[in-house]
Every structure is written in C-alpha cells, then in structure tokens.
Amino acid sequence: MDPAVVGRRVRALREERGISLSTLARLAGVGKATLSGLEHGTRNPTLETLWAVTAQLGVPFTALLAEPTAEPTVHGTAVTATLLEVFTDTDATYELYRMRVAPGVVQLSPAHAPGVTEHVTVFAGVLRAGPADAPLTAPAGGHLRWVSDVPHSYAAVGEEEVAASLLLRYPRH
Amino acid sequence: MDPAVVGRRVRALREERGISLSTLARLAGVGKATLSGLEHGTRNPTLETLWAVTAQLGVPFTALLAEPTAEPTVHGTAVTATLLEVFTDTDATYELYRMRVAPGVVQLSPAHAPGVTEHVTVFAGVLRAGPADAPLTAPAGGHLRWVSDVPHSYAAVGEEEVAASLLLRYPRH
DNA sequence: CGCTTCCGTTCCGTAAACGGAACAGTCGGG
DNA sequence: CCCGACTGTTCCGTTTACGGAACGGAAGCG
C-alpha cells in the first residue's frame, strides 16, 4: 500500500470534479500544504485529514484504496478469502467473506475460539470442508455449516475451482 | 465518522482473533502506546499506522469504517438489499446481497425468470421467506433455498430486524 | 507593460502522533 | 510467598503532520 497511490486517487477525483486544490482544501477545511503533500504522496495523512477530504469529494473511504489492497486474506495455499463485510449485533460478530478454493490441494486451518461457527454457501464447483476428521461435501448451490473450534479443512473436489461465500460467526463472550 | 468507532472495531477484530494488544503491536510494527491510543479513539492515526494494523489483522480498511453510502441499494416495503458482488461463471451469474428485513411487514416479490434460485443465510433474527404459498423459516445461522420462478415473500418473524446474505443465481440460458 | 487573481508548491512554527521505556495489575509455578 | 511472564496504560523525548503565510507562474484585462 503506497501513499502515492492514495494521492493519485485523490488528485484524479478532484480533477474529475473540476475543482482546484485551493478550493478543495478550503471546502474540506484543511491546509493547502496538507492537500498538496497528500496528493504527492509525500505525507502520511491522518484519519481526520483523509476523512475531511473524502467527505468533501463525496466518495466512500474505499474509493481511495487501490484494489490490490482490499484483496485477499490468504489463508494459505488452496484458499484465498476476501472480506466483504463485518457485521456486529448484540449476540455475535459476523465476517462475510468471498472464498475461492483452488483444486488439487487440501488446506488445514487451526481451530478458532470456542463457539465460532462457519457457514459456507457454494457458488461453483464442489467443496469438501469442515472438521478435519469429518469433512462435509456440498455441490454448487449447497450449504455447509460446522463449529470451527477444532482444526478444519477446505478442499475442492474435482478439477474445478470452488467459489463460495463464507460466513464466520464469533459469539460475543 | 468518529475515531472512537474505528478504535472499537480494531479492538473487536483483535479480540476475535484472541491476540493481545502487545503482540498485535509487535506484529504490526507499531508502538503499544500507538495501538492503545488508537483503540481508545484518543489518537488520530495516520494512514501508515492504520495500514500496518489492518494488514496484520488481515482485513481491508472497509472493515473499520461505517457503511459507505455509494453502493447500489434496493429498498422495498420490508426489505433493504445492498449488492455486495456480482460474478459470473460458466453455468450462471450470481449476485450476492446483504439483506435487512424490517419486522411487522410482509414483502412480496414477483416471479423471476425460470430456473432462478435464491439462497439466504440468516445472520440475526428469524426469517420467513420463500414461495408465497409455502414460505420457509430459518433462525440466525440458518439457511434457506428456493426456486424463485414463482411469486415469493420475505418477512421477519417476531420483533427483531433480520439480517441476512442473499445469493441470487441466474442460470445461463 | 503593470496589476490583479487565480493556480499549486515550499517554508516554517506549532501541535500532536510516533515508539521506547517505565508502570501497575494479573496469572501460574515453584 | 516471590518470581517471571504477561497483560494494557501512561509518561516522555523525538519525529512529523498540521495550517498559515510567502512564493513563483500563468492567465486575463486595461
């Protein structure tokens, strides 16, 4: 993650709107020096600065972050998972991932904290996953669910890469 | 956007993973004072700091920030759905939504094209949904699936708002 | 040509974010 | 008990991001 990438993004967004550095700085309530340095990537902006600028540009924070950065949490050799959303309610915290499982490799994951459950909906391919000693199998459209406080495994069945959504549920303790 | 919100999220994500402040600080290469202040919302972290921490937690920045308003969202009488992702493979096109269903109202949706299926994973609340003449029910953690080429309905059971993920599968014709 | 009014960059004193060290509190063993 | 290893917070000197002011350049106009 390069601050220069963020800077280029800000400058592009500003120029799309046809407003000058000076006016954006004034509207966002930051110094021109700050904005200049931000766009050049020569500063390391604070959350407050970034928020002031993005709010004025009318874009979500994510617009500043290059795609590759938003990219995968690599669990390991077979599985790549991208976090789509974190969701908290009174009982638990949920993390929704989009998951891909490459064929030909079995991946083992260590146990999570007690009470954590995983829910998988398979989009494409055939997935074998679950507790390492008793994995379950689901074809495209299928759904798997297990308690993940024991070591567990993921594997694609056959030659096709598996695409799925993975929901991790962390109970509030 | 409140820095305290970001702080609480970081702390929640860290505790979900069961690692201490000290070790996360060491792994992320930031000072313990920095991380402590960040989690308390008493500091105004720099991009560099945020990136070091989120990278170590394995989450994109998105996870730290309140819902950006730029995503396509569909509102109905009871259902609010946000499109998270669209992807296509050889057999079908998929749309993944995050869905909220307000209590007290039943929402009817017209039939989709033949062969379209819906897959719902419930995060919170109890959902009754499916073909209008034979809806299915699922509690938090449950999963529903139906062929949606007939009119279908969505409703929250009880007083609690339902949160769920909705996968629409459109077969290639 | 001056003069004005913008543009974006650079300079600079101040405020604050940074990491290291010192701190009190807690847990588990000998 | 005492000890060591750990937790998270606070203190503090150094580094640096901050905004205001000064700067050089480029137009537009008389």
PDB file of N, CA and C (backbone and C1' of nucleotides) in Angstrom, chain D residues 3-15:
ATOM      1  P    DC D   3      11.922 -12.261  44.638  1.00  0.00           P
ATOM      2  O5'  DC D   3      11.948 -12.839  43.167  1.00  0.00           O
ATOM      3  C5'  DC D   3      12.148 -14.247  42.982  1.00  0.00           C
ATOM      4  C4'  DC D   3      11.344 -14.739  41.817  1.00  0.00           C
ATOM      5  C3'  DC D   3      11.439 -13.883  40.558  1.00  0.00           C
ATOM      6  O3'  DC D   3      12.371 -14.450  39.662  1.00  0.00           O
ATOM      7  C1'  DC D   3       9.221 -14.748  40.943  1.00  0.00           C
ATOM      8  P    DG D   4      13.055 -13.521  38.588  1.00  0.00           P
ATOM      9  O5'  DG D   4      12.315 -13.946  37.229  1.00  0.00           O
ATOM     10  C5'  DG D   4      12.099 -15.316  36.971  1.00  0.00           C
ATOM     11  C4'  DG D   4      10.924 -15.462  36.030  1.00  0.00           C
ATOM     12  C3'  DG D   4      10.983 -14.558  34.799  1.00  0.00           C
ATOM     13  O3'  DG D   4      10.925 -15.348  33.632  1.00  0.00           O
ATOM     14  C1'  DG D   4       8.863 -14.376  35.881  1.00  0.00           C
ATOM     15  P    DA D   5      11.019 -14.668  32.224  1.00  0.00           P
ATOM     16  O5'  DA D   5       9.491 -14.572  31.765  1.00  0.00           O
ATOM     17  C5'  DA D   5       8.673 -15.749  31.804  1.00  0.00           C
ATOM     18  C4'  DA D   5       7.263 -15.375  31.402  1.00  0.00           C
ATOM     19  C3'  DA D   5       7.211 -14.407  30.218  1.00  0.00           C
ATOM     20  O3'  DA D   5       6.260 -14.845  29.251  1.00  0.00           O
ATOM     21  C1'  DA D   5       5.986 -13.540  32.048  1.00  0.00           C
ATOM     22  P    DC D   6       6.257 -14.089  27.872  1.00  0.00           P
ATOM     23  O5'  DC D   6       5.002 -13.093  28.002  1.00  0.00           O
ATOM     24  C5'  DC D   6       3.684 -13.623  27.922  1.00  0.00           C
ATOM     25  C4'  DC D   6       2.738 -12.846  28.801  1.00  0.00           C
ATOM     26  C3'  DC D   6       2.281 -11.513  28.235  1.00  0.00           C
ATOM     27  O3'  DC D   6       1.372 -11.690  27.178  1.00  0.00           O
ATOM     28  C1'  DC D   6       2.475 -11.488  30.620  1.00  0.00           C
ATOM     29  P    DT D   7       1.019 -10.482  26.207  1.00  0.00           P
ATOM     30  O5'  DT D   7      -0.089  -9.643  26.989  1.00  0.00           O
ATOM     31  C5'  DT D   7      -1.308 -10.271  27.388  1.00  0.00           C
ATOM     32  C4'  DT D   7      -2.014  -9.415  28.417  1.00  0.00           C
ATOM     33  C3'  DT D   7      -2.308  -7.998  27.987  1.00  0.00           C
ATOM     34  O3'  DT D   7      -3.497  -7.984  27.225  1.00  0.00           O
ATOM     35  C1'  DT D   7      -1.444  -8.020  30.209  1.00  0.00           C
ATOM     36  P    DG D   8      -3.642  -6.915  26.093  1.00  0.00           P
ATOM     37  O5'  DG D   8      -3.785  -5.527  26.868  1.00  0.00           O
ATOM     38  C5'  DG D   8      -4.967  -5.282  27.649  1.00  0.00           C
ATOM     39  C4'  DG D   8      -4.770  -4.009  28.438  1.00  0.00           C
ATOM     40  C3'  DG D   8      -4.718  -2.742  27.573  1.00  0.00           C
ATOM     41  O3'  DG D   8      -5.525  -1.723  28.128  1.00  0.00           O
ATOM     42  C1'  DG D   8      -2.793  -2.884  28.930  1.00  0.00           C
ATOM     43  P    DT D   9      -5.613  -0.283  27.401  1.00  0.00           P
ATOM     44  O5'  DT D   9      -4.828   0.684  28.407  1.00  0.00           O
ATOM     45  C5'  DT D   9      -5.180   0.700  29.786  1.00  0.00           C
ATOM     46  C4'  DT D   9      -4.209   1.601  30.551  1.00  0.00           C
ATOM     47  C3'  DT D   9      -4.100   3.030  30.000  1.00  0.00           C
ATOM     48  O3'  DT D   9      -4.340   3.958  31.047  1.00  0.00           O
ATOM     49  C1'  DT D   9      -1.945   2.073  30.249  1.00  0.00           C
ATOM     50  P    DT D  10      -4.382   5.553  30.707  1.00  0.00           P
ATOM     51  O5'  DT D  10      -2.898   6.025  31.076  1.00  0.00           O
ATOM     52  C5'  DT D  10      -2.397   5.788  32.383  1.00  0.00           C
ATOM     53  C4'  DT D  10      -0.953   6.285  32.469  1.00  0.00           C
ATOM     54  C3'  DT D  10      -0.745   7.708  31.927  1.00  0.00           C
ATOM     55  O3'  DT D  10      -0.007   8.452  32.906  1.00  0.00           O
ATOM     56  C1'  DT D  10       0.811   6.218  30.951  1.00  0.00           C
ATOM     57  P    DC D  11       0.283  10.036  32.686  1.00  0.00           P
ATOM     58  O5'  DC D  11       1.851  10.047  32.373  1.00  0.00           O
ATOM     59  C5'  DC D  11       2.758   9.448  33.312  1.00  0.00           C
ATOM     60  C4'  DC D  11       4.172   9.444  32.746  1.00  0.00           C
ATOM     61  C3'  DC D  11       4.632  10.800  32.187  1.00  0.00           C
ATOM     62  O3'  DC D  11       5.951  11.077  32.646  1.00  0.00           O
ATOM     63  C1'  DC D  11       4.903   9.112  30.561  1.00  0.00           C
ATOM     64  P    DC D  12       6.536  12.577  32.482  1.00  0.00           P
ATOM     65  O5'  DC D  12       7.416  12.420  31.173  1.00  0.00           O
ATOM     66  C5'  DC D  12       8.463  11.448  31.130  1.00  0.00           C
ATOM     67  C4'  DC D  12       9.093  11.427  29.751  1.00  0.00           C
ATOM     68  C3'  DC D  12       9.270  12.815  29.116  1.00  0.00           C
ATOM     69  O3'  DC D  12      10.561  12.908  28.537  1.00  0.00           O
ATOM     70  C1'  DC D  12       8.153  11.385  27.633  1.00  0.00           C
ATOM     71  P    DG D  13      11.273  14.377  28.500  1.00  0.00           P
ATOM     72  O5'  DG D  13      12.273  14.207  27.261  1.00  0.00           O
ATOM     73  C5'  DG D  13      13.107  13.050  27.160  1.00  0.00           C
ATOM     74  C4'  DG D  13      13.274  12.646  25.706  1.00  0.00           C
ATOM     75  C3'  DG D  13      13.645  13.799  24.757  1.00  0.00           C
ATOM     76  O3'  DG D  13      14.596  13.332  23.812  1.00  0.00           O
ATOM     77  C1'  DG D  13      11.607  12.824  24.055  1.00  0.00           C
ATOM     78  P    DT D  14      15.084  14.244  22.610  1.00  0.00           P
ATOM     79  O5'  DT D  14      14.318  13.589  21.378  1.00  0.00           O
ATOM     80  C5'  DT D  14      14.494  12.199  21.101  1.00  0.00           C
ATOM     81  C4'  DT D  14      13.739  11.813  19.830  1.00  0.00           C
ATOM     82  C3'  DT D  14      14.060  12.687  18.618  1.00  0.00           C
ATOM     83  O3'  DT D  14      14.240  11.825  17.507  1.00  0.00           O
ATOM     84  C1'  DT D  14      11.730  12.678  19.016  1.00  0.00           C
ATOM     85  P    DT D  15      14.607  12.482  16.082  1.00  0.00           P
ATOM     86  O5'  DT D  15      13.211  12.336  15.334  1.00  0.00           O
ATOM     87  C5'  DT D  15      12.573  11.058  15.323  1.00  0.00           C
ATOM     88  C4'  DT D  15      11.200  11.160  14.686  1.00  0.00           C
ATOM     89  C3'  DT D  15      11.181  11.811  13.304  1.00  0.00           C
ATOM     90  O3'  DT D  15      10.354  11.036  12.466  1.00  0.00           O
ATOM     91  C1'  DT D  15       9.665  12.918  14.733  1.00  0.00           C
TER      92       DT D  15
END
